[in-house]
PDB file of C-alpha atoms in Angstrom:
ATOM      1  CA  MET A 209       0.000   0.000   0.000  1.00 87.00           C
ATOM      2  CA  ILE A 210       1.334   3.446  -0.918  1.00 95.00           C
ATOM      3  CA  ARG A 211       0.762   6.308   1.501  1.00 97.00           C
ATOM      4  CA  GLU A 212       0.813   9.756  -0.081  1.00 98.00           C
ATOM      5  CA  PHE A 213       1.412  12.897   1.922  1.00 98.00           C
ATOM      6  CA  ASP A 214       2.427  16.537   1.583  1.00 98.00           C
ATOM      7  CA  LEU A 215       5.092  18.391   3.502  1.00 98.00           C
ATOM      8  CA  THR A 216       6.078  22.036   3.513  1.00 98.00           C
ATOM      9  CA  THR A 217       9.753  22.892   3.027  1.00 98.00           C
ATOM     10  CA  PRO A 218      11.488  25.666   4.991  1.00 96.00           C
ATOM     11  CA  ASP A 219      11.230  27.931   1.916  1.00 96.00           C
ATOM     12  CA  GLY A 220       7.445  27.465   1.821  1.00 97.00           C
ATOM     13  CA  ARG A 221       7.114  24.969  -1.028  1.00 98.00           C
ATOM     14  CA  VAL A 222       4.962  21.841  -0.944  1.00 98.00           C
ATOM     15  CA  LEU A 223       6.508  18.462  -1.721  1.00 98.00           C
ATOM     16  CA  HIS A 224       4.139  15.617  -2.509  1.00 98.00           C
ATOM     17  CA  ALA A 225       5.720  12.363  -1.327  1.00 98.00           C
ATOM     18  CA  TYR A 226       5.082   8.625  -1.250  1.00 98.00           C
ATOM     19  CA  ASP A 227       5.920   5.910   1.282  1.00 97.00           C
ATOM     20  CA  THR A 228       5.220   2.188   1.015  1.00 95.00           C
ATOM     21  CA  GLY A 229       6.229   1.302   4.566  1.00 88.00           C
ATOM     22  CA  PRO A 230       6.535  -0.744   6.738  1.00 79.00           C
ATOM     23  CA  ARG A 231       8.408   1.357   9.217  1.00 74.00           C
ATOM     24  CA  ASP A 232      10.807  -1.154  10.701  1.00 72.00           C
ATOM     25  CA  ASP A 233      14.535  -1.790  10.682  1.00 72.00           C
ATOM     26  CA  ASP A 234      14.204  -4.973   8.596  1.00 79.00           C
ATOM     27  CA  HIS A 235      13.444  -3.006   5.428  1.00 89.00           C
ATOM     28  CA  LEU A 236      15.977  -1.003   3.469  1.00 93.00           C
ATOM     29  CA  VAL A 237      14.675   2.435   2.536  1.00 95.00           C
ATOM     30  CA  VAL A 238      15.211   3.123  -1.167  1.00 96.00           C
ATOM     31  CA  VAL A 239      14.449   6.615  -2.414  1.00 98.00           C
ATOM     32  CA  TRP A 240      13.218   6.448  -6.020  1.00 98.00           C
ATOM     33  CA  HIS A 241      13.973   9.281  -8.453  1.00 98.00           C
ATOM     34  CA  HIS A 242      11.564   9.437 -11.380  1.00 98.00           C
ATOM     35  CA  GLY A 243      12.276  10.179 -15.030  1.00 98.00           C
ATOM     36  CA  THR A 244      11.109  12.954 -17.358  1.00 98.00           C
ATOM     37  CA  PRO A 245       8.207  13.516 -17.637  1.00 98.00           C
ATOM     38  CA  ASN A 246       6.846  11.401 -14.767  1.00 98.00           C
ATOM     39  CA  ILE A 247       5.186  11.923 -11.451  1.00 98.00           C
ATOM     40  CA  GLY A 248       7.083  10.421  -8.547  1.00 98.00           C
ATOM     41  CA  ALA A 249       5.068   7.350  -7.568  1.00 98.00           C
ATOM     42  CA  PRO A 250       7.453   4.524  -6.590  1.00 97.00           C
ATOM     43  CA  PRO A 251       8.096   1.778  -9.169  1.00 97.00           C
ATOM     44  CA  GLN A 252       5.370  -0.813  -8.710  1.00 95.00           C
ATOM     45  CA  PRO A 253       7.016  -3.342 -11.086  1.00 95.00           C
ATOM     46  CA  LEU A 254       9.789  -3.617  -8.488  1.00 95.00           C
ATOM     47  CA  PHE A 255       7.477  -4.272  -5.550  1.00 92.00           C
ATOM     48  CA  GLY A 256       7.457  -8.046  -6.079  1.00 76.00           C
ATOM     49  CA  ALA A 257       8.426 -10.156  -3.084  1.00 55.00           C
ATOM     50  CA  GLU A 258       9.707 -12.908  -5.337  1.00 54.00           C
ATOM     51  CA  TRP A 259      13.207 -11.439  -5.209  1.00 62.00           C
ATOM     52  CA  GLY A 260      13.373 -11.903  -1.461  1.00 68.00           C
ATOM     53  CA  LEU A 261      14.188  -8.234  -0.921  1.00 78.00           C
ATOM     54  CA  ARG A 262      12.767  -6.249   1.982  1.00 88.00           C
ATOM     55  CA  VAL A 263      12.466  -2.729   0.601  1.00 93.00           C
ATOM     56  CA  ARG A 264      10.569   0.308   1.796  1.00 94.00           C
ATOM     57  CA  TRP A 265      10.110   2.661  -1.139  1.00 96.00           C
ATOM     58  CA  VAL A 266      10.074   6.411  -0.549  1.00 98.00           C
ATOM     59  CA  SER A 267       9.727   8.934  -3.377  1.00 98.00           C
ATOM     60  CA  TYR A 268       8.384  12.367  -4.248  1.00 98.00           C
ATOM     61  CA  ASP A 269       7.202  14.478  -7.171  1.00 98.00           C
ATOM     62  CA  ARG A 270      10.020  16.738  -8.276  1.00 98.00           C
ATOM     63  CA  PRO A 271       9.077  20.437  -8.123  1.00 98.00           C
ATOM     64  CA  GLY A 272       6.424  21.259 -10.704  1.00 98.00           C
ATOM     65  CA  TYR A 273       5.232  17.671 -11.095  1.00 98.00           C
ATOM     66  CA  GLY A 274       2.114  16.182  -9.512  1.00 97.00           C
ATOM     67  CA  GLY A 275       1.413  17.741  -6.144  1.00 98.00           C
ATOM     68  CA  SER A 276       4.777  19.493  -5.694  1.00 98.00           C
ATOM     69  CA  THR A 277       5.012  23.222  -6.234  1.00 97.00           C
ATOM     70  CA  THR A 278       7.438  24.682  -8.743  1.00 97.00           C
ATOM     71  CA  LYS A 279      10.924  25.777  -7.697  1.00 97.00           C
ATOM     72  CA  ALA A 280      12.246  28.509  -9.983  1.00 95.00           C
ATOM     73  CA  GLY A 281      15.661  27.807 -11.476  1.00 95.00           C
ATOM     74  CA  ARG A 282      16.091  24.467  -9.736  1.00 98.00           C
ATOM     75  CA  ASP A 283      19.263  22.536 -10.469  1.00 98.00           C
ATOM     76  CA  ILE A 284      20.081  18.850 -10.119  1.00 98.00           C
ATOM     77  CA  ALA A 285      21.766  19.423  -6.753  1.00 98.00           C
ATOM     78  CA  SER A 286      18.535  20.728  -5.220  1.00 98.00           C
ATOM     79  CA  ALA A 287      17.183  17.165  -5.204  1.00 98.00           C
ATOM     80  CA  ALA A 288      19.491  16.368  -2.284  1.00 98.00           C
ATOM     81  CA  THR A 289      17.890  19.105  -0.194  1.00 98.00           C
ATOM     82  CA  ASP A 290      14.373  17.938  -1.064  1.00 98.00           C
ATOM     83  CA  VAL A 291      15.181  14.301  -0.332  1.00 98.00           C
ATOM     84  CA  GLY A 292      16.623  15.394   2.990  1.00 98.00           C
ATOM     85  CA  HIS A 293      13.327  17.115   3.832  1.00 98.00           C
ATOM     86  CA  VAL A 294      11.294  14.019   2.922  1.00 98.00           C
ATOM     87  CA  ALA A 295      13.582  11.687   4.888  1.00 98.00           C
ATOM     88  CA  ASP A 296      13.512  13.993   7.912  1.00 98.00           C
ATOM     89  CA  GLU A 297       9.714  14.117   7.799  1.00 97.00           C
ATOM     90  CA  LEU A 298       9.640  10.312   7.946  1.00 96.00           C
ATOM     91  CA  GLY A 299      12.357  10.036  10.590  1.00 96.00           C
ATOM     92  CA  ILE A 300      14.696   8.204   8.209  1.00 96.00           C
ATOM     93  CA  GLU A 301      18.410   8.738   8.765  1.00 96.00           C
ATOM     94  CA  ARG A 302      20.057   6.518   6.147  1.00 96.00           C
ATOM     95  CA  PHE A 303      18.828   5.183   2.831  1.00 97.00           C
ATOM     96  CA  ALA A 304      19.795   4.071  -0.666  1.00 97.00           C
ATOM     97  CA  VAL A 305      18.880   5.938  -3.847  1.00 98.00           C
ATOM     98  CA  MET A 306      17.799   4.679  -7.271  1.00 98.00           C
ATOM     99  CA  GLY A 307      16.823   6.482 -10.454  1.00 98.00           C
ATOM    100  CA  HIS A 308      15.878   5.843 -14.054  1.00 98.00           C
ATOM    101  CA  SER A 309      16.684   8.159 -16.969  1.00 98.00           C
ATOM    102  CA  GLY A 310      16.335  11.772 -15.804  1.00 98.00           C
ATOM    103  CA  GLY A 311      15.960  10.588 -12.234  1.00 98.00           C
ATOM    104  CA  SER A 312      19.490   9.199 -12.298  1.00 98.00           C
ATOM    105  CA  PRO A 313      21.409  12.504 -12.083  1.00 98.00           C
ATOM    106  CA  HIS A 314      19.179  13.448  -9.133  1.00 98.00           C
ATOM    107  CA  ALA A 315      20.084  10.171  -7.413  1.00 98.00           C
ATOM    108  CA  LEU A 316      23.771  10.937  -8.024  1.00 98.00           C
ATOM    109  CA  ALA A 317      23.264  14.372  -6.466  1.00 98.00           C
ATOM    110  CA  CYS A 318      22.043  12.723  -3.274  1.00 98.00           C
ATOM    111  CA  ALA A 319      25.043  10.367  -3.222  1.00 98.00           C
ATOM    112  CA  ALA A 320      27.422  13.314  -3.641  1.00 98.00           C
ATOM    113  CA  LEU A 321      25.776  15.814  -1.296  1.00 98.00           C
ATOM    114  CA  LEU A 322      24.397  13.507   1.416  1.00 98.00           C
ATOM    115  CA  PRO A 323      27.420  11.241   1.922  1.00 97.00           C
ATOM    116  CA  HIS A 324      26.581  10.443   5.543  1.00 97.00           C
ATOM    117  CA  ARG A 325      23.021   9.403   4.666  1.00 98.00           C
ATOM    118  CA  VAL A 326      23.243   7.594   1.310  1.00 98.00           C
ATOM    119  CA  LEU A 327      24.323   3.969   1.710  1.00 97.00           C
ATOM    120  CA  ALA A 328      24.459   3.081  -1.987  1.00 97.00           C
ATOM    121  CA  ALA A 329      23.182   4.363  -5.341  1.00 98.00           C
ATOM    122  CA  ALA A 330      21.912   2.772  -8.548  1.00 98.00           C
ATOM    123  CA  THR A 331      21.244   4.576 -11.809  1.00 98.00           C
ATOM    124  CA  ILE A 332      19.607   3.215 -14.946  1.00 98.00           C
ATOM    125  CA  ALA A 333      20.177   5.016 -18.285  1.00 98.00           C
ATOM    126  CA  SER A 334      21.686   8.143 -16.758  1.00 98.00           C
ATOM    127  CA  LEU A 335      22.695  11.307 -18.526  1.00 98.00           C
ATOM    128  CA  ALA A 336      26.172  12.718 -17.995  1.00 98.00           C
ATOM    129  CA  PRO A 337      26.705  16.428 -17.312  1.00 98.00           C
ATOM    130  CA  ARG A 338      26.463  18.640 -20.403  1.00 98.00           C
ATOM    131  CA  SER A 339      29.942  19.958 -19.518  1.00 96.00           C
ATOM    132  CA  ALA A 340      31.461  16.450 -19.537  1.00 98.00           C
ATOM    133  CA  GLU A 341      34.969  16.917 -20.877  1.00 97.00           C
ATOM    134  CA  GLY A 342      35.862  14.533 -23.685  1.00 98.00           C
ATOM    135  CA  LEU A 343      32.273  13.352 -24.230  1.00 98.00           C
ATOM    136  CA  ASP A 344      30.449  14.089 -27.484  1.00 98.00           C
ATOM    137  CA  TRP A 345      27.265  14.665 -25.521  1.00 98.00           C
ATOM    138  CA  PHE A 346      24.729  14.454 -28.360  1.00 98.00           C
ATOM    139  CA  ALA A 347      26.442  11.652 -30.302  1.00 98.00           C
ATOM    140  CA  GLY A 348      24.225   8.602 -30.674  1.00 97.00           C
ATOM    141  CA  MET A 349      20.995  10.329 -29.633  1.00 98.00           C
ATOM    142  CA  ALA A 350      17.873   9.886 -31.748  1.00 97.00           C
ATOM    143  CA  GLY A 351      16.908  13.024 -33.635  1.00 96.00           C
ATOM    144  CA  SER A 352      14.033  13.948 -31.322  1.00 96.00           C
ATOM    145  CA  SER A 353      16.131  13.509 -28.188  1.00 97.00           C
ATOM    146  CA  ARG A 354      18.912  15.613 -29.683  1.00 98.00           C
ATOM    147  CA  ALA A 355      16.427  18.300 -30.735  1.00 98.00           C
ATOM    148  CA  SER A 356      14.709  18.434 -27.342  1.00 98.00           C
ATOM    149  CA  LEU A 357      17.890  18.690 -25.281  1.00 98.00           C
ATOM    150  CA  GLY A 358      19.503  20.919 -27.884  1.00 98.00           C
ATOM    151  CA  ALA A 359      16.649  23.371 -27.485  1.00 98.00           C
ATOM    152  CA  ALA A 360      17.171  23.312 -23.727  1.00 98.00           C
ATOM    153  CA  ALA A 361      20.858  24.071 -24.247  1.00 98.00           C
ATOM    154  CA  GLU A 362      19.805  27.245 -26.093  1.00 98.00           C
ATOM    155  CA  GLY A 363      17.826  28.472 -23.065  1.00 98.00           C
ATOM    156  CA  ARG A 364      14.321  28.595 -21.656  1.00 98.00           C
ATOM    157  CA  SER A 365      12.741  30.552 -24.516  1.00 98.00           C
ATOM    158  CA  ALA A 366      14.039  28.126 -27.136  1.00 98.00           C
ATOM    159  CA  LYS A 367      12.919  25.156 -25.056  1.00 98.00           C
ATOM    160  CA  GLU A 368       9.441  26.607 -24.570  1.00 98.00           C
ATOM    161  CA  ARG A 369       9.130  27.193 -28.323  1.00 98.00           C
ATOM    162  CA  TYR A 370      10.217  23.629 -29.007  1.00 98.00           C
ATOM    163  CA  GLU A 371       7.720  22.116 -26.567  1.00 97.00           C
ATOM    164  CA  ALA A 372       4.869  24.178 -28.012  1.00 97.00           C
ATOM    165  CA  THR A 373       4.913  22.015 -31.154  1.00 96.00           C
ATOM    166  CA  ALA A 374       6.788  18.886 -30.060  1.00 95.00           C
ATOM    167  CA  GLU A 375       5.246  15.481 -30.705  1.00 93.00           C
ATOM    168  CA  PHE A 376       6.324  12.071 -29.461  1.00 91.00           C
ATOM    169  CA  ASP A 377       8.706  10.317 -31.853  1.00 94.00           C
ATOM    170  CA  PRO A 378       8.300   6.530 -31.500  1.00 94.00           C
ATOM    171  CA  THR A 379      11.659   5.911 -33.189  1.00 94.00           C
ATOM    172  CA  VAL A 380      13.433   7.164 -30.072  1.00 97.00           C
ATOM    173  CA  PHE A 381      12.621   3.716 -28.628  1.00 97.00           C
ATOM    174  CA  THR A 382      13.885   0.375 -29.901  1.00 97.00           C
ATOM    175  CA  PRO A 383      11.547  -2.547 -30.655  1.00 97.00           C
ATOM    176  CA  ALA A 384      12.591  -3.981 -27.281  1.00 98.00           C
ATOM    177  CA  ASP A 385      11.575  -0.706 -25.629  1.00 98.00           C
ATOM    178  CA  HIS A 386       8.131  -0.805 -27.218  1.00 97.00           C
ATOM    179  CA  ALA A 387       7.731  -4.417 -26.099  1.00 98.00           C
ATOM    180  CA  ALA A 388       8.589  -3.470 -22.497  1.00 98.00           C
ATOM    181  CA  LEU A 389       6.123  -0.569 -22.582  1.00 97.00           C
ATOM    182  CA  GLY A 390       3.431  -2.928 -23.784  1.00 96.00           C
ATOM    183  CA  GLY A 391       4.206  -5.520 -21.142  1.00 94.00           C
ATOM    184  CA  SER A 392       6.365  -5.611 -18.032  1.00 87.00           C
ATOM    185  CA  TRP A 393       6.829  -1.830 -17.819  1.00 97.00           C
ATOM    186  CA  SER A 394       3.437  -0.611 -18.990  1.00 97.00           C
ATOM    187  CA  TRP A 395       3.284   0.936 -15.489  1.00 97.00           C
ATOM    188  CA  LEU A 396       5.383   3.789 -16.863  1.00 98.00           C
ATOM    189  CA  LEU A 397       2.326   5.056 -18.725  1.00 97.00           C
ATOM    190  CA  ASP A 398       0.605   5.506 -15.348  1.00 97.00           C
ATOM    191  CA  VAL A 399       3.242   8.016 -14.269  1.00 98.00           C
ATOM    192  CA  VAL A 400       3.823   9.637 -17.664  1.00 97.00           C
ATOM    193  CA  ARG A 401       0.189  10.443 -18.506  1.00 96.00           C
ATOM    194  CA  PRO A 402      -0.578  12.626 -15.451  1.00 97.00           C
ATOM    195  CA  ALA A 403       2.764  14.408 -15.860  1.00 97.00           C
ATOM    196  CA  LEU A 404       1.988  15.228 -19.487  1.00 94.00           C
ATOM    197  CA  ALA A 405      -1.615  16.204 -18.689  1.00 92.00           C
ATOM    198  CA  ALA A 406      -0.321  19.011 -16.496  1.00 92.00           C
ATOM    199  CA  GLY A 407       1.575  20.572 -19.411  1.00 96.00           C
ATOM    200  CA  PRO A 408       5.282  20.882 -20.252  1.00 97.00           C
ATOM    201  CA  ALA A 409       6.454  23.281 -17.523  1.00 98.00           C
ATOM    202  CA  ALA A 410       8.050  20.668 -15.231  1.00 98.00           C
ATOM    203  CA  LEU A 411       9.567  18.828 -18.199  1.00 98.00           C
ATOM    204  CA  ILE A 412      11.118  22.117 -19.336  1.00 98.00           C
ATOM    205  CA  ASP A 413      12.558  22.711 -15.843  1.00 98.00           C
ATOM    206  CA  ASP A 414      14.015  19.191 -15.882  1.00 98.00           C
ATOM    207  CA  ASP A 415      15.663  19.550 -19.287  1.00 98.00           C
ATOM    208  CA  LEU A 416      17.083  22.962 -18.432  1.00 98.00           C
ATOM    209  CA  ALA A 417      18.611  21.450 -15.294  1.00 98.00           C
ATOM    210  CA  TYR A 418      20.194  18.568 -17.236  1.00 98.00           C
ATOM    211  CA  VAL A 419      22.091  20.890 -19.572  1.00 98.00           C
ATOM    212  CA  ALA A 420      23.059  23.434 -16.892  1.00 98.00           C
ATOM    213  CA  PRO A 421      25.790  22.924 -14.273  1.00 98.00           C
ATOM    214  CA  TRP A 422      24.601  20.185 -11.931  1.00 98.00           C
ATOM    215  CA  GLY A 423      25.862  21.817  -8.739  1.00 98.00           C
ATOM    216  CA  PHE A 424      27.971  18.984  -7.347  1.00 98.00           C
ATOM    217  CA  ASP A 425      31.206  17.109  -8.008  1.00 97.00           C
ATOM    218  CA  LEU A 426      30.810  13.491  -9.130  1.00 97.00           C
ATOM    219  CA  SER A 427      34.318  12.676  -7.917  1.00 96.00           C
ATOM    220  CA  THR A 428      33.188  13.202  -4.313  1.00 97.00           C
ATOM    221  CA  ILE A 429      30.796  10.224  -4.415  1.00 98.00           C
ATOM    222  CA  THR A 430      32.071   7.486  -2.112  1.00 97.00           C
ATOM    223  CA  ALA A 431      28.966   5.301  -1.746  1.00 97.00           C
ATOM    224  CA  PRO A 432      28.911   2.142  -3.893  1.00 97.00           C
ATOM    225  CA  THR A 433      27.264   3.198  -7.156  1.00 98.00           C
ATOM    226  CA  LEU A 434      25.873   1.083  -9.983  1.00 98.00           C
ATOM    227  CA  LEU A 435      25.606   2.595 -13.463  1.00 98.00           C
ATOM    228  CA  MET A 436      23.362   0.359 -15.607  1.00 98.00           C
ATOM    229  CA  HIS A 437      22.699   1.209 -19.249  1.00 98.00           C
ATOM    230  CA  GLY A 438      21.302  -0.378 -22.373  1.00 98.00           C
ATOM    231  CA  ALA A 439      23.919  -0.545 -25.113  1.00 98.00           C
ATOM    232  CA  ALA A 440      21.236   0.172 -27.763  1.00 98.00           C
ATOM    233  CA  ASP A 441      19.731   3.197 -25.966  1.00 98.00           C
ATOM    234  CA  ARG A 442      18.662   5.837 -28.508  1.00 98.00           C
ATOM    235  CA  MET A 443      17.415   8.412 -26.019  1.00 98.00           C
ATOM    236  CA  VAL A 444      20.483   8.586 -23.753  1.00 98.00           C
ATOM    237  CA  PRO A 445      23.492   6.871 -25.368  1.00 98.00           C
ATOM    238  CA  PRO A 446      25.512   4.431 -23.222  1.00 98.00           C
ATOM    239  CA  SER A 447      28.556   6.677 -23.629  1.00 98.00           C
ATOM    240  CA  HIS A 448      27.004   8.847 -20.908  1.00 98.00           C
ATOM    241  CA  SER A 449      27.210   6.112 -18.271  1.00 98.00           C
ATOM    242  CA  GLU A 450      30.659   5.154 -19.559  1.00 98.00           C
ATOM    243  CA  TRP A 451      31.800   8.722 -18.926  1.00 98.00           C
ATOM    244  CA  LEU A 452      30.230   8.720 -15.471  1.00 98.00           C
ATOM    245  CA  ALA A 453      32.032   5.481 -14.622  1.00 98.00           C
ATOM    246  CA  ASP A 454      35.342   7.085 -15.548  1.00 98.00           C
ATOM    247  CA  HIS A 455      34.692  10.017 -13.216  1.00 97.00           C
ATOM    248  CA  CYS A 456      33.190   8.276 -10.185  1.00 97.00           C
ATOM    249  CA  ALA A 457      35.720   6.086  -8.409  1.00 95.00           C
ATOM    250  CA  SER A 458      33.086   4.113  -6.492  1.00 96.00           C
ATOM    251  CA  ALA A 459      31.087   3.209  -9.619  1.00 98.00           C
ATOM    252  CA  THR A 460      30.427  -0.156 -11.244  1.00 98.00           C
ATOM    253  CA  LEU A 461      29.359  -0.011 -14.902  1.00 98.00           C
ATOM    254  CA  GLN A 462      26.975  -2.559 -16.434  1.00 98.00           C
ATOM    255  CA  LEU A 463      26.191  -2.309 -20.155  1.00 98.00           C
ATOM    256  CA  HIS A 464      23.439  -4.586 -21.461  1.00 98.00           C
ATOM    257  CA  PRO A 465      23.678  -5.486 -25.157  1.00 98.00           C
ATOM    258  CA  GLY A 466      20.426  -5.143 -27.086  1.00 96.00           C
ATOM    259  CA  ASP A 467      18.636  -3.094 -24.447  1.00 98.00           C
ATOM    260  CA  GLY A 468      17.269   0.380 -25.045  1.00 98.00           C
ATOM    261  CA  HIS A 469      16.041   3.135 -22.766  1.00 98.00           C
ATOM    262  CA  ILE A 470      12.984   1.252 -21.489  1.00 98.00           C
ATOM    263  CA  SER A 471      13.857  -2.419 -21.966  1.00 98.00           C
ATOM    264  CA  ILE A 472      16.867  -1.939 -19.674  1.00 98.00           C
ATOM    265  CA  LEU A 473      14.290  -1.722 -16.877  1.00 98.00           C
ATOM    266  CA  ASN A 474      13.761  -5.470 -17.278  1.00 97.00           C
ATOM    267  CA  SER A 475      17.135  -5.717 -15.520  1.00 97.00           C
ATOM    268  CA  ALA A 476      16.078  -3.326 -12.748  1.00 96.00           C
ATOM    269  CA  PRO A 477      15.425  -6.231 -10.325  1.00 95.00           C
ATOM    270  CA  SER A 478      19.101  -7.170 -10.510  1.00 95.00           C
ATOM    271  CA  ALA A 479      20.044  -3.508  -9.991  1.00 97.00           C
ATOM    272  CA  LEU A 480      17.831  -3.443  -6.918  1.00 96.00           C
ATOM    273  CA  ALA A 481      19.422  -6.626  -5.592  1.00 94.00           C
ATOM    274  CA  TRP A 482      22.877  -5.081  -6.142  1.00 96.00           C
ATOM    275  CA  LEU A 483      21.747  -1.945  -4.329  1.00 96.00           C
ATOM    276  CA  CYS A 484      20.373  -3.863  -1.357  1.00 93.00           C
ATOM    277  CA  GLU A 485      23.510  -5.953  -0.979  1.00 93.00           C
ATOM    278  CA  ARG A 486      25.863  -2.944  -1.106  1.00 92.00           C
ATOM    279  CA  ALA A 487      23.665  -0.878   1.195  1.00 91.00           C
ATOM    280  CA  VAL A 488      23.627  -3.583   3.846  1.00 82.00           C
ATOM    281  CA  HIS A 489      27.399  -3.847   3.715  1.00 76.00           C
ATOM    282  CA  SER A 490      27.688  -0.054   3.978  1.00 73.00           C
ATOM    283  CA  SER A 491      25.544   0.119   7.105  1.00 64.00           C
ATOM    284  CA  PRO A 492      27.414   0.887  10.341  1.00 60.00           C
TER     285      PRO A 492
END
């Protein structure tokens, strides 16, 4: 059962959050970071007890999505502050973090900026910083992905103009991606549809944050970190996670041949198992 609640941050914003419970020491708290554009409901396809994992999922709508109020000019680093507020509200001291797609940089922000609270991190199909030295950032992206993020790189006005006429391009996904969306990960449509129904404002804020300075240093991450990526990803090329692995000493890179941006989520159970094992070993 998912409990939803609102909390007010010290700067007067509302964060809409989610908690699956139970509230006991036998369950590892994993904070889920959602993609773009999604609301923040925790990933129900990963709730299954068949993996023998005892996980308490906590998550929240990033500012502008769902029930969370907008935060002007937010950067990736601000996620660490918001996660700290949610964890404090629930009386949680230490936790692991996990993110898919655009949620992944936000999970990395928590690992970098909350080193005494984050036990381990797992990212799936993460972007690298736009400023990544030596990385051809747009290389390998499908045309629509390149156009969308390229517009963001030109600034808010250009991004707003782009979104005013943008339409979904199905070729950004591989056949395996479309199969996952029609089957095991059809749940994603449940978090994408309400995010899209509210308009593009939060999506625009997300994309502007991805191409701006992230506000933290990846090299400071010390928690065990898994970087999982589909080798056939057309939305975020695997070179992004390869670059991250080269600049985060605590990272383990897993590339999955044949997987795209969505089908890689079929391997999310193994990422969760990895996360749980490393988090337990990182506990005091």
